[in-house]
PDB file of C-alpha atoms in Angstrom:
ATOM      1  CA  MET A   8    -102.709 -35.600-191.391  1.00  0.00           C
ATOM      2  CA  THR A   9    -101.199 -37.946-193.677  1.00  0.00           C
ATOM      3  CA  ASN A  10     -98.139 -35.879-195.130  1.00  0.00           C
ATOM      4  CA  ARG A  11     -96.672 -35.015-191.902  1.00  0.00           C
ATOM      5  CA  SER A  12     -92.837 -34.086-191.940  1.00  0.00           C
ATOM      6  CA  VAL A  13     -90.138 -33.902-189.471  1.00  0.00           C
ATOM      7  CA  ILE A  14     -88.087 -30.584-189.418  1.00  0.00           C
ATOM      8  CA  PHE A  15     -84.722 -30.300-187.614  1.00  0.00           C
ATOM      9  CA  PHE A  16     -83.278 -26.826-186.713  1.00  0.00           C
ATOM     10  CA  ASP A  17     -79.816 -25.852-185.627  1.00  0.00           C
ATOM     11  CA  ILE A  18     -79.795 -23.206-182.934  1.00  0.00           C
ATOM     12  CA  ASP A  19     -77.000 -20.635-183.206  1.00  0.00           C
ATOM     13  CA  GLY A  20     -77.213 -18.746-186.485  1.00  0.00           C
ATOM     14  CA  THR A  21     -80.339 -20.730-187.542  1.00  0.00           C
ATOM     15  CA  LEU A  22     -83.029 -20.395-184.912  1.00  0.00           C
ATOM     16  CA  LEU A  23     -81.230 -17.657-182.852  1.00  0.00           C
ATOM     17  CA  THR A  24     -79.520 -14.497-184.481  1.00  0.00           C
ATOM     18  CA  HIS A  25     -75.814 -13.751-183.827  1.00  0.00           C
ATOM     19  CA  ASN A  26     -77.080 -11.747-180.856  1.00  0.00           C
ATOM     20  CA  LYS A  27     -78.779 -14.907-179.614  1.00  0.00           C
ATOM     21  CA  GLU A  28     -82.280 -13.670-180.107  1.00  0.00           C
ATOM     22  CA  LEU A  29     -85.270 -15.576-181.434  1.00  0.00           C
ATOM     23  CA  PRO A  30     -86.931 -13.692-184.156  1.00  0.00           C
ATOM     24  CA  ALA A  31     -90.730 -13.391-183.655  1.00  0.00           C
ATOM     25  CA  SER A  32     -91.294 -14.732-187.246  1.00  0.00           C
ATOM     26  CA  THR A  33     -89.381 -17.825-186.355  1.00  0.00           C
ATOM     27  CA  LYS A  34     -91.276 -18.604-183.189  1.00  0.00           C
ATOM     28  CA  GLU A  35     -94.600 -17.995-184.946  1.00  0.00           C
ATOM     29  CA  ALA A  36     -93.384 -20.332-187.797  1.00  0.00           C
ATOM     30  CA  ILE A  37     -92.474 -23.160-185.485  1.00  0.00           C
ATOM     31  CA  PHE A  38     -95.842 -23.113-183.720  1.00  0.00           C
ATOM     32  CA  THR A  39     -97.608 -23.050-187.112  1.00  0.00           C
ATOM     33  CA  LEU A  40     -95.604 -26.196-188.058  1.00  0.00           C
ATOM     34  CA  LYS A  41     -96.849 -27.844-184.902  1.00  0.00           C
ATOM     35  CA  GLU A  42    -100.378 -26.989-185.438  1.00  0.00           C
ATOM     36  CA  LEU A  43    -100.251 -28.402-188.917  1.00  0.00           C
ATOM     37  CA  GLY A  44     -99.118 -31.610-187.389  1.00  0.00           C
ATOM     38  CA  HIS A  45     -95.616 -31.592-188.207  1.00  0.00           C
ATOM     39  CA  GLU A  46     -92.850 -32.944-185.834  1.00  0.00           C
ATOM     40  CA  VAL A  47     -90.306 -30.177-184.972  1.00  0.00           C
ATOM     41  CA  ALA A  48     -86.917 -31.047-183.595  1.00  0.00           C
ATOM     42  CA  ILE A  49     -83.601 -29.344-182.685  1.00  0.00           C
ATOM     43  CA  ALA A  50     -80.376 -30.364-183.888  1.00  0.00           C
ATOM     44  CA  THR A  51     -77.399 -28.712-182.270  1.00  0.00           C
ATOM     45  CA  GLY A  52     -73.822 -28.918-181.001  1.00  0.00           C
ATOM     46  CA  ARG A  53     -75.005 -27.439-177.710  1.00  0.00           C
ATOM     47  CA  ALA A  54     -75.506 -29.298-174.450  1.00  0.00           C
ATOM     48  CA  PRO A  55     -79.003 -30.082-173.348  1.00  0.00           C
ATOM     49  CA  PHE A  56     -78.649 -27.594-170.470  1.00  0.00           C
ATOM     50  CA  MET A  57     -77.578 -24.888-172.775  1.00  0.00           C
ATOM     51  CA  PHE A  58     -80.927 -24.603-174.583  1.00  0.00           C
ATOM     52  CA  GLU A  59     -83.550 -25.864-171.952  1.00  0.00           C
ATOM     53  CA  GLU A  60     -85.189 -22.333-171.963  1.00  0.00           C
ATOM     54  CA  LEU A  61     -85.389 -22.311-175.772  1.00  0.00           C
ATOM     55  CA  ARG A  62     -87.088 -25.784-175.790  1.00  0.00           C
ATOM     56  CA  GLN A  63     -89.529 -24.561-173.219  1.00  0.00           C
ATOM     57  CA  GLU A  64     -90.194 -21.382-175.142  1.00  0.00           C
ATOM     58  CA  LEU A  65     -90.862 -23.410-178.419  1.00  0.00           C
ATOM     59  CA  ASP A  66     -92.491 -26.401-176.596  1.00  0.00           C
ATOM     60  CA  ILE A  67     -89.939 -28.795-178.419  1.00  0.00           C
ATOM     61  CA  HIS A  68     -89.226 -32.174-176.586  1.00  0.00           C
ATOM     62  CA  THR A  69     -87.370 -34.002-179.283  1.00  0.00           C
ATOM     63  CA  TYR A  70     -83.613 -32.962-180.052  1.00  0.00           C
ATOM     64  CA  VAL A  71     -80.193 -34.033-181.240  1.00  0.00           C
ATOM     65  CA  SER A  72     -77.455 -32.418-178.927  1.00  0.00           C
ATOM     66  CA  TYR A  73     -73.770 -32.602-178.764  1.00  0.00           C
ATOM     67  CA  ASN A  74     -73.657 -33.033-182.445  1.00  0.00           C
ATOM     68  CA  GLY A  75     -75.511 -36.238-182.274  1.00  0.00           C
ATOM     69  CA  GLN A  76     -74.044 -37.924-179.106  1.00  0.00           C
ATOM     70  CA  TYR A  77     -77.112 -37.266-176.919  1.00  0.00           C
ATOM     71  CA  VAL A  78     -80.606 -37.910-178.636  1.00  0.00           C
ATOM     72  CA  VAL A  79     -83.866 -37.184-177.083  1.00  0.00           C
ATOM     73  CA  LEU A  80     -87.288 -38.224-178.387  1.00  0.00           C
ATOM     74  CA  ASN A  81     -90.364 -36.733-176.820  1.00  0.00           C
ATOM     75  CA  GLY A  82     -88.596 -36.114-173.562  1.00  0.00           C
ATOM     76  CA  ASN A  83     -86.999 -39.718-173.304  1.00  0.00           C
ATOM     77  CA  VAL A  84     -83.385 -40.437-174.024  1.00  0.00           C
ATOM     78  CA  LEU A  85     -83.113 -42.428-177.263  1.00  0.00           C
ATOM     79  CA  HIS A  86     -79.455 -42.700-178.067  1.00  0.00           C
ATOM     80  CA  THR A  87     -76.088 -41.789-176.338  1.00  0.00           C
ATOM     81  CA  ASN A  88     -72.544 -42.094-177.624  1.00  0.00           C
ATOM     82  CA  PRO A  89     -70.120 -41.073-175.080  1.00  0.00           C
ATOM     83  CA  LEU A  90     -66.430 -40.178-175.591  1.00  0.00           C
ATOM     84  CA  HIS A  91     -63.637 -42.638-175.113  1.00  0.00           C
ATOM     85  CA  ILE A  92     -62.249 -41.856-171.528  1.00  0.00           C
ATOM     86  CA  GLU A  93     -58.938 -43.233-171.740  1.00  0.00           C
ATOM     87  CA  SER A  94     -58.145 -41.341-174.815  1.00  0.00           C
ATOM     88  CA  LEU A  95     -59.616 -38.144-173.519  1.00  0.00           C
ATOM     89  CA  GLU A  96     -57.525 -38.361-170.338  1.00  0.00           C
ATOM     90  CA  LYS A  97     -54.300 -38.693-172.568  1.00  0.00           C
ATOM     91  CA  LEU A  98     -55.416 -35.790-174.775  1.00  0.00           C
ATOM     92  CA  THR A  99     -56.211 -33.622-171.856  1.00  0.00           C
ATOM     93  CA  ALA A 100     -52.730 -34.238-170.167  1.00  0.00           C
ATOM     94  CA  ALA A 101     -51.006 -33.277-173.588  1.00  0.00           C
ATOM     95  CA  ALA A 102     -53.333 -30.153-173.930  1.00  0.00           C
ATOM     96  CA  LEU A 103     -52.432 -29.111-170.425  1.00  0.00           C
ATOM     97  CA  GLU A 104     -48.846 -29.011-171.320  1.00  0.00           C
ATOM     98  CA  ASN A 105     -49.507 -26.731-174.281  1.00  0.00           C
ATOM     99  CA  ASP A 106     -51.742 -24.436-172.195  1.00  0.00           C
ATOM    100  CA  HIS A 107     -54.764 -25.544-174.001  1.00  0.00           C
ATOM    101  CA  PRO A 108     -57.596 -26.007-171.424  1.00  0.00           C
ATOM    102  CA  VAL A 109     -60.408 -28.209-171.984  1.00  0.00           C
ATOM    103  CA  VAL A 110     -63.924 -28.349-170.709  1.00  0.00           C
ATOM    104  CA  PHE A 111     -65.652 -31.740-169.756  1.00  0.00           C
ATOM    105  CA  MET A 112     -69.385 -31.867-170.681  1.00  0.00           C
ATOM    106  CA  ASP A 113     -72.046 -34.584-169.957  1.00  0.00           C
ATOM    107  CA  HIS A 114     -75.789 -34.062-170.139  1.00  0.00           C
ATOM    108  CA  GLU A 115     -76.107 -32.065-167.047  1.00  0.00           C
ATOM    109  CA  ASP A 116     -73.052 -29.857-166.520  1.00  0.00           C
ATOM    110  CA  MET A 117     -69.670 -28.720-167.718  1.00  0.00           C
ATOM    111  CA  ARG A 118     -66.350 -28.330-165.767  1.00  0.00           C
ATOM    112  CA  ALA A 119     -62.986 -26.818-166.624  1.00  0.00           C
ATOM    113  CA  ASN A 120     -59.556 -28.534-166.033  1.00  0.00           C
ATOM    114  CA  VAL A 121     -58.069 -25.309-165.206  1.00  0.00           C
ATOM    115  CA  PRO A 122     -59.448 -22.529-162.641  1.00  0.00           C
ATOM    116  CA  GLU A 123     -59.732 -20.025-165.235  1.00  0.00           C
ATOM    117  CA  HIS A 124     -58.456 -19.176-168.851  1.00  0.00           C
ATOM    118  CA  ASP A 125     -59.206 -16.074-171.152  1.00  0.00           C
ATOM    119  CA  TYR A 126     -59.946 -18.483-174.109  1.00  0.00           C
ATOM    120  CA  ILE A 127     -62.915 -20.220-172.090  1.00  0.00           C
ATOM    121  CA  LYS A 128     -64.330 -16.722-171.267  1.00  0.00           C
ATOM    122  CA  GLN A 129     -63.993 -15.591-174.918  1.00  0.00           C
ATOM    123  CA  SER A 130     -65.880 -18.366-176.441  1.00  0.00           C
ATOM    124  CA  ILE A 131     -68.520 -19.231-173.723  1.00  0.00           C
ATOM    125  CA  ASP A 132     -69.507 -15.594-173.457  1.00  0.00           C
ATOM    126  CA  THR A 133     -70.584 -15.711-177.084  1.00  0.00           C
ATOM    127  CA  LEU A 134     -73.323 -18.139-176.324  1.00  0.00           C
ATOM    128  CA  LYS A 135     -74.943 -15.797-173.857  1.00  0.00           C
ATOM    129  CA  ILE A 136     -75.952 -18.441-171.524  1.00  0.00           C
ATOM    130  CA  ASP A 137     -76.516 -18.194-167.727  1.00  0.00           C
ATOM    131  CA  ARG A 138     -73.914 -20.859-166.871  1.00  0.00           C
ATOM    132  CA  PHE A 139     -70.226 -20.942-166.892  1.00  0.00           C
ATOM    133  CA  PRO A 140     -67.882 -24.043-166.252  1.00  0.00           C
ATOM    134  CA  THR A 141     -66.637 -24.390-162.794  1.00  0.00           C
ATOM    135  CA  HIS A 142     -63.227 -25.898-162.036  1.00  0.00           C
ATOM    136  CA  ASP A 143     -63.007 -29.880-161.549  1.00  0.00           C
ATOM    137  CA  PRO A 144     -59.983 -31.535-163.352  1.00  0.00           C
ATOM    138  CA  HIS A 145     -61.462 -34.903-162.449  1.00  0.00           C
ATOM    139  CA  TYR A 146     -64.972 -34.552-163.801  1.00  0.00           C
ATOM    140  CA  TYR A 147     -64.254 -36.944-166.550  1.00  0.00           C
ATOM    141  CA  LYS A 148     -63.822 -39.742-164.030  1.00  0.00           C
ATOM    142  CA  GLY A 149     -66.738 -42.227-163.451  1.00  0.00           C
ATOM    143  CA  ARG A 150     -69.330 -40.650-165.800  1.00  0.00           C
ATOM    144  CA  ASP A 151     -70.200 -40.536-169.573  1.00  0.00           C
ATOM    145  CA  LEU A 152     -69.107 -37.433-171.363  1.00  0.00           C
ATOM    146  CA  TYR A 153     -70.632 -36.660-174.769  1.00  0.00           C
ATOM    147  CA  GLN A 154     -68.435 -33.767-175.791  1.00  0.00           C
ATOM    148  CA  THR A 155     -65.372 -31.922-174.612  1.00  0.00           C
ATOM    149  CA  LEU A 156     -64.271 -28.346-175.470  1.00  0.00           C
ATOM    150  CA  LEU A 157     -60.585 -27.861-176.438  1.00  0.00           C
ATOM    151  CA  PHE A 158     -59.481 -24.246-176.408  1.00  0.00           C
ATOM    152  CA  CYS A 159     -56.536 -23.412-178.963  1.00  0.00           C
ATOM    153  CA  THR A 160     -56.220 -20.957-181.866  1.00  0.00           C
ATOM    154  CA  GLU A 161     -56.889 -22.100-185.466  1.00  0.00           C
ATOM    155  CA  GLY A 162     -54.228 -24.727-186.764  1.00  0.00           C
ATOM    156  CA  GLU A 163     -53.183 -25.621-183.325  1.00  0.00           C
ATOM    157  CA  GLU A 164     -55.598 -28.642-183.102  1.00  0.00           C
ATOM    158  CA  LYS A 165     -53.831 -30.200-185.878  1.00  0.00           C
ATOM    159  CA  GLN A 166     -51.385 -31.968-183.449  1.00  0.00           C
ATOM    160  CA  TYR A 167     -54.405 -33.554-181.579  1.00  0.00           C
ATOM    161  CA  ALA A 168     -56.267 -34.484-184.766  1.00  0.00           C
ATOM    162  CA  GLU A 169     -53.366 -36.370-185.946  1.00  0.00           C
ATOM    163  CA  GLN A 170     -52.583 -38.194-182.776  1.00  0.00           C
ATOM    164  CA  TYR A 171     -56.013 -38.936-181.266  1.00  0.00           C
ATOM    165  CA  ASP A 172     -58.101 -40.973-183.891  1.00  0.00           C
ATOM    166  CA  ALA A 173     -60.952 -41.675-181.528  1.00  0.00           C
ATOM    167  CA  PHE A 174     -62.096 -38.112-181.924  1.00  0.00           C
ATOM    168  CA  ASP A 175     -63.352 -35.721-184.385  1.00  0.00           C
ATOM    169  CA  PHE A 176     -62.432 -31.967-183.959  1.00  0.00           C
ATOM    170  CA  VAL A 177     -65.039 -29.460-185.067  1.00  0.00           C
ATOM    171  CA  ARG A 178     -64.283 -25.798-184.802  1.00  0.00           C
ATOM    172  CA  TRP A 179     -67.015 -23.513-183.680  1.00  0.00           C
ATOM    173  CA  HIS A 180     -65.081 -20.426-182.275  1.00  0.00           C
ATOM    174  CA  PRO A 181     -61.750 -18.828-183.197  1.00  0.00           C
ATOM    175  CA  VAL A 182     -60.207 -20.247-179.895  1.00  0.00           C
ATOM    176  CA  SER A 183     -62.515 -23.315-179.242  1.00  0.00           C
ATOM    177  CA  LEU A 184     -63.263 -26.670-180.835  1.00  0.00           C
ATOM    178  CA  ASP A 185     -65.814 -29.480-180.148  1.00  0.00           C
ATOM    179  CA  ILE A 186     -64.161 -32.795-179.462  1.00  0.00           C
ATOM    180  CA  VAL A 187     -66.705 -35.594-180.197  1.00  0.00           C
ATOM    181  CA  PRO A 188     -66.494 -39.233-180.778  1.00  0.00           C
ATOM    182  CA  LYS A 189     -65.135 -40.192-184.154  1.00  0.00           C
ATOM    183  CA  GLY A 190     -67.863 -40.340-186.774  1.00  0.00           C
ATOM    184  CA  GLY A 191     -70.479 -38.887-184.613  1.00  0.00           C
ATOM    185  CA  SER A 192     -72.717 -36.336-186.192  1.00  0.00           C
ATOM    186  CA  LYS A 193     -75.895 -34.562-186.063  1.00  0.00           C
ATOM    187  CA  ALA A 194     -76.890 -36.690-189.276  1.00  0.00           C
ATOM    188  CA  LYS A 195     -76.429 -39.739-187.159  1.00  0.00           C
ATOM    189  CA  GLY A 196     -78.544 -38.481-184.340  1.00  0.00           C
ATOM    190  CA  ILE A 197     -81.242 -37.537-186.637  1.00  0.00           C
ATOM    191  CA  GLN A 198     -81.388 -40.960-188.179  1.00  0.00           C
ATOM    192  CA  LYS A 199     -82.072 -42.573-184.724  1.00  0.00           C
ATOM    193  CA  ILE A 200     -85.120 -40.113-184.529  1.00  0.00           C
ATOM    194  CA  VAL A 201     -86.416 -40.651-187.965  1.00  0.00           C
ATOM    195  CA  ASP A 202     -86.029 -44.559-187.597  1.00  0.00           C
ATOM    196  CA  ALA A 203     -87.984 -44.326-184.262  1.00  0.00           C
ATOM    197  CA  LEU A 204     -90.730 -42.062-185.918  1.00  0.00           C
ATOM    198  CA  GLY A 205     -90.990 -43.739-189.309  1.00  0.00           C
ATOM    199  CA  PHE A 206     -90.378 -40.710-191.579  1.00  0.00           C
ATOM    200  CA  PRO A 207     -89.333 -41.299-195.172  1.00  0.00           C
ATOM    201  CA  ALA A 208     -86.712 -39.455-196.705  1.00  0.00           C
ATOM    202  CA  GLU A 209     -88.969 -37.138-198.652  1.00  0.00           C
ATOM    203  CA  SER A 210     -90.554 -36.094-195.385  1.00  0.00           C
ATOM    204  CA  GLN A 211     -87.302 -35.174-193.565  1.00  0.00           C
ATOM    205  CA  TYR A 212     -86.126 -31.349-193.679  1.00  0.00           C
ATOM    206  CA  ALA A 213     -83.184 -29.681-191.834  1.00  0.00           C
ATOM    207  CA  PHE A 214     -81.992 -26.141-191.498  1.00  0.00           C
ATOM    208  CA  GLY A 215     -78.519 -25.183-190.589  1.00  0.00           C
ATOM    209  CA  ASP A 216     -75.574 -22.689-191.107  1.00  0.00           C
ATOM    210  CA  GLY A 217     -72.353 -23.979-189.645  1.00  0.00           C
ATOM    211  CA  LEU A 218     -69.452 -26.408-190.352  1.00  0.00           C
ATOM    212  CA  ASN A 219     -70.944 -28.872-187.753  1.00  0.00           C
ATOM    213  CA  ASP A 220     -74.189 -28.986-190.006  1.00  0.00           C
ATOM    214  CA  LEU A 221     -72.272 -30.073-193.289  1.00  0.00           C
ATOM    215  CA  GLU A 222     -73.071 -33.917-192.767  1.00  0.00           C
ATOM    216  CA  MET A 223     -76.592 -33.037-191.645  1.00  0.00           C
ATOM    217  CA  LEU A 224     -77.519 -30.918-194.723  1.00  0.00           C
ATOM    218  CA  SER A 225     -75.598 -33.338-197.074  1.00  0.00           C
ATOM    219  CA  THR A 226     -77.777 -36.340-195.793  1.00  0.00           C
ATOM    220  CA  VAL A 227     -81.091 -35.001-195.029  1.00  0.00           C
ATOM    221  CA  LYS A 228     -82.914 -34.928-198.396  1.00  0.00           C
ATOM    222  CA  ASN A 229     -84.757 -31.646-198.077  1.00  0.00           C
ATOM    223  CA  SER A 230     -81.859 -29.584-196.545  1.00  0.00           C
ATOM    224  CA  VAL A 231     -81.946 -25.611-196.207  1.00  0.00           C
ATOM    225  CA  ALA A 232     -78.749 -23.605-195.551  1.00  0.00           C
ATOM    226  CA  MET A 233     -79.109 -20.080-193.829  1.00  0.00           C
ATOM    227  CA  GLY A 234     -78.183 -16.992-195.886  1.00  0.00           C
ATOM    228  CA  ASN A 235     -75.771 -16.247-193.220  1.00  0.00           C
ATOM    229  CA  GLY A 236     -74.187 -19.700-193.456  1.00  0.00           C
ATOM    230  CA  GLU A 237     -70.658 -20.805-194.290  1.00  0.00           C
ATOM    231  CA  GLU A 238     -70.098 -21.077-198.162  1.00  0.00           C
ATOM    232  CA  GLN A 239     -69.369 -24.841-197.718  1.00  0.00           C
ATOM    233  CA  VAL A 240     -72.765 -25.371-195.969  1.00  0.00           C
ATOM    234  CA  LYS A 241     -74.503 -23.470-198.896  1.00  0.00           C
ATOM    235  CA  GLU A 242     -72.873 -25.733-201.437  1.00  0.00           C
ATOM    236  CA  VAL A 243     -74.042 -28.984-199.991  1.00  0.00           C
ATOM    237  CA  ALA A 244     -77.606 -27.913-199.147  1.00  0.00           C
ATOM    238  CA  ARG A 245     -80.488 -28.427-201.447  1.00  0.00           C
ATOM    239  CA  PHE A 246     -81.908 -24.887-200.714  1.00  0.00           C
ATOM    240  CA  VAL A 247     -80.416 -21.572-199.473  1.00  0.00           C
ATOM    241  CA  THR A 248     -82.777 -19.248-197.604  1.00  0.00           C
ATOM    242  CA  LYS A 249     -82.283 -15.779-196.385  1.00  0.00           C
ATOM    243  CA  SER A 250     -80.279 -14.975-193.357  1.00  0.00           C
ATOM    244  CA  VAL A 251     -81.547 -15.412-189.802  1.00  0.00           C
ATOM    245  CA  GLU A 252     -81.860 -11.841-189.342  1.00  0.00           C
ATOM    246  CA  GLU A 253     -84.046 -11.467-192.544  1.00  0.00           C
ATOM    247  CA  ASP A 254     -86.606 -13.827-191.328  1.00  0.00           C
ATOM    248  CA  GLY A 255     -84.901 -16.781-192.958  1.00  0.00           C
ATOM    249  CA  ILE A 256     -86.656 -19.628-191.220  1.00  0.00           C
ATOM    250  CA  LEU A 257     -90.091 -18.333-192.330  1.00  0.00           C
ATOM    251  CA  HIS A 258     -88.748 -17.671-195.831  1.00  0.00           C
ATOM    252  CA  GLY A 259     -87.224 -21.140-196.025  1.00  0.00           C
ATOM    253  CA  LEU A 260     -90.138 -22.967-194.825  1.00  0.00           C
ATOM    254  CA  LYS A 261     -92.329 -21.240-197.494  1.00  0.00           C
ATOM    255  CA  MET A 262     -89.698 -22.028-200.077  1.00  0.00           C
ATOM    256  CA  VAL A 263     -89.864 -25.673-199.293  1.00  0.00           C
ATOM    257  CA  GLY A 264     -93.665 -25.574-199.161  1.00  0.00           C
ATOM    258  CA  LEU A 265     -94.269 -26.465-195.487  1.00  0.00           C
ATOM    259  CA  LEU A 266     -95.981 -23.124-194.838  1.00  0.00           C
TER     260      LEU A 266
END
């Protein structure tokens, strides 16, 4: 097949409904894409261990995780961009004084710097995963971390964003944000994959719905925002499909001519 394309899918609110269910039409569409010879990949803010079952179910082995900080191509690590540990240590100490817990995350696990906190439970529970961060305040020492979760209410993160310029802060829940390396994004992770595979811009597609998809959807030429997506996301995308609950992936793939 000469006109192969590469398609990147966000997970939450894109592949999965808000109840974290995979629509049958989406699963069928993914396998049809693969049968047609296209490259199918995932681009998510999640850690690799948070969507292992989904990768197995969809037989997908290429992905951008941690919003671009840990990139895998055909099962092999292609690119990593760890957090600046010294800056993270200072931020963690300041956050602890403000009763703002953090969860340290590498490619294998996640550990909290406090034994328990309601904000951690509130946000992690919405992911509906079978893993919860255990307590290890020193987990950041001696290992590469690709993302850290900061738990605070909207607006409280401003003090950290102003003081710690080594990081970007991306909110994904009313009481939780992703801390990622400054300038790191899904778009940059995607670029590593398309460079390795040699896909031209016109053969690149991306689907997303959230604020951490903004750079991806404004960079990838054929970008599709979900109908349930944030208004800012719809504004930067080239196309807008139906919501994930309304077979939005299948509709969107037909809209752009891939199916």
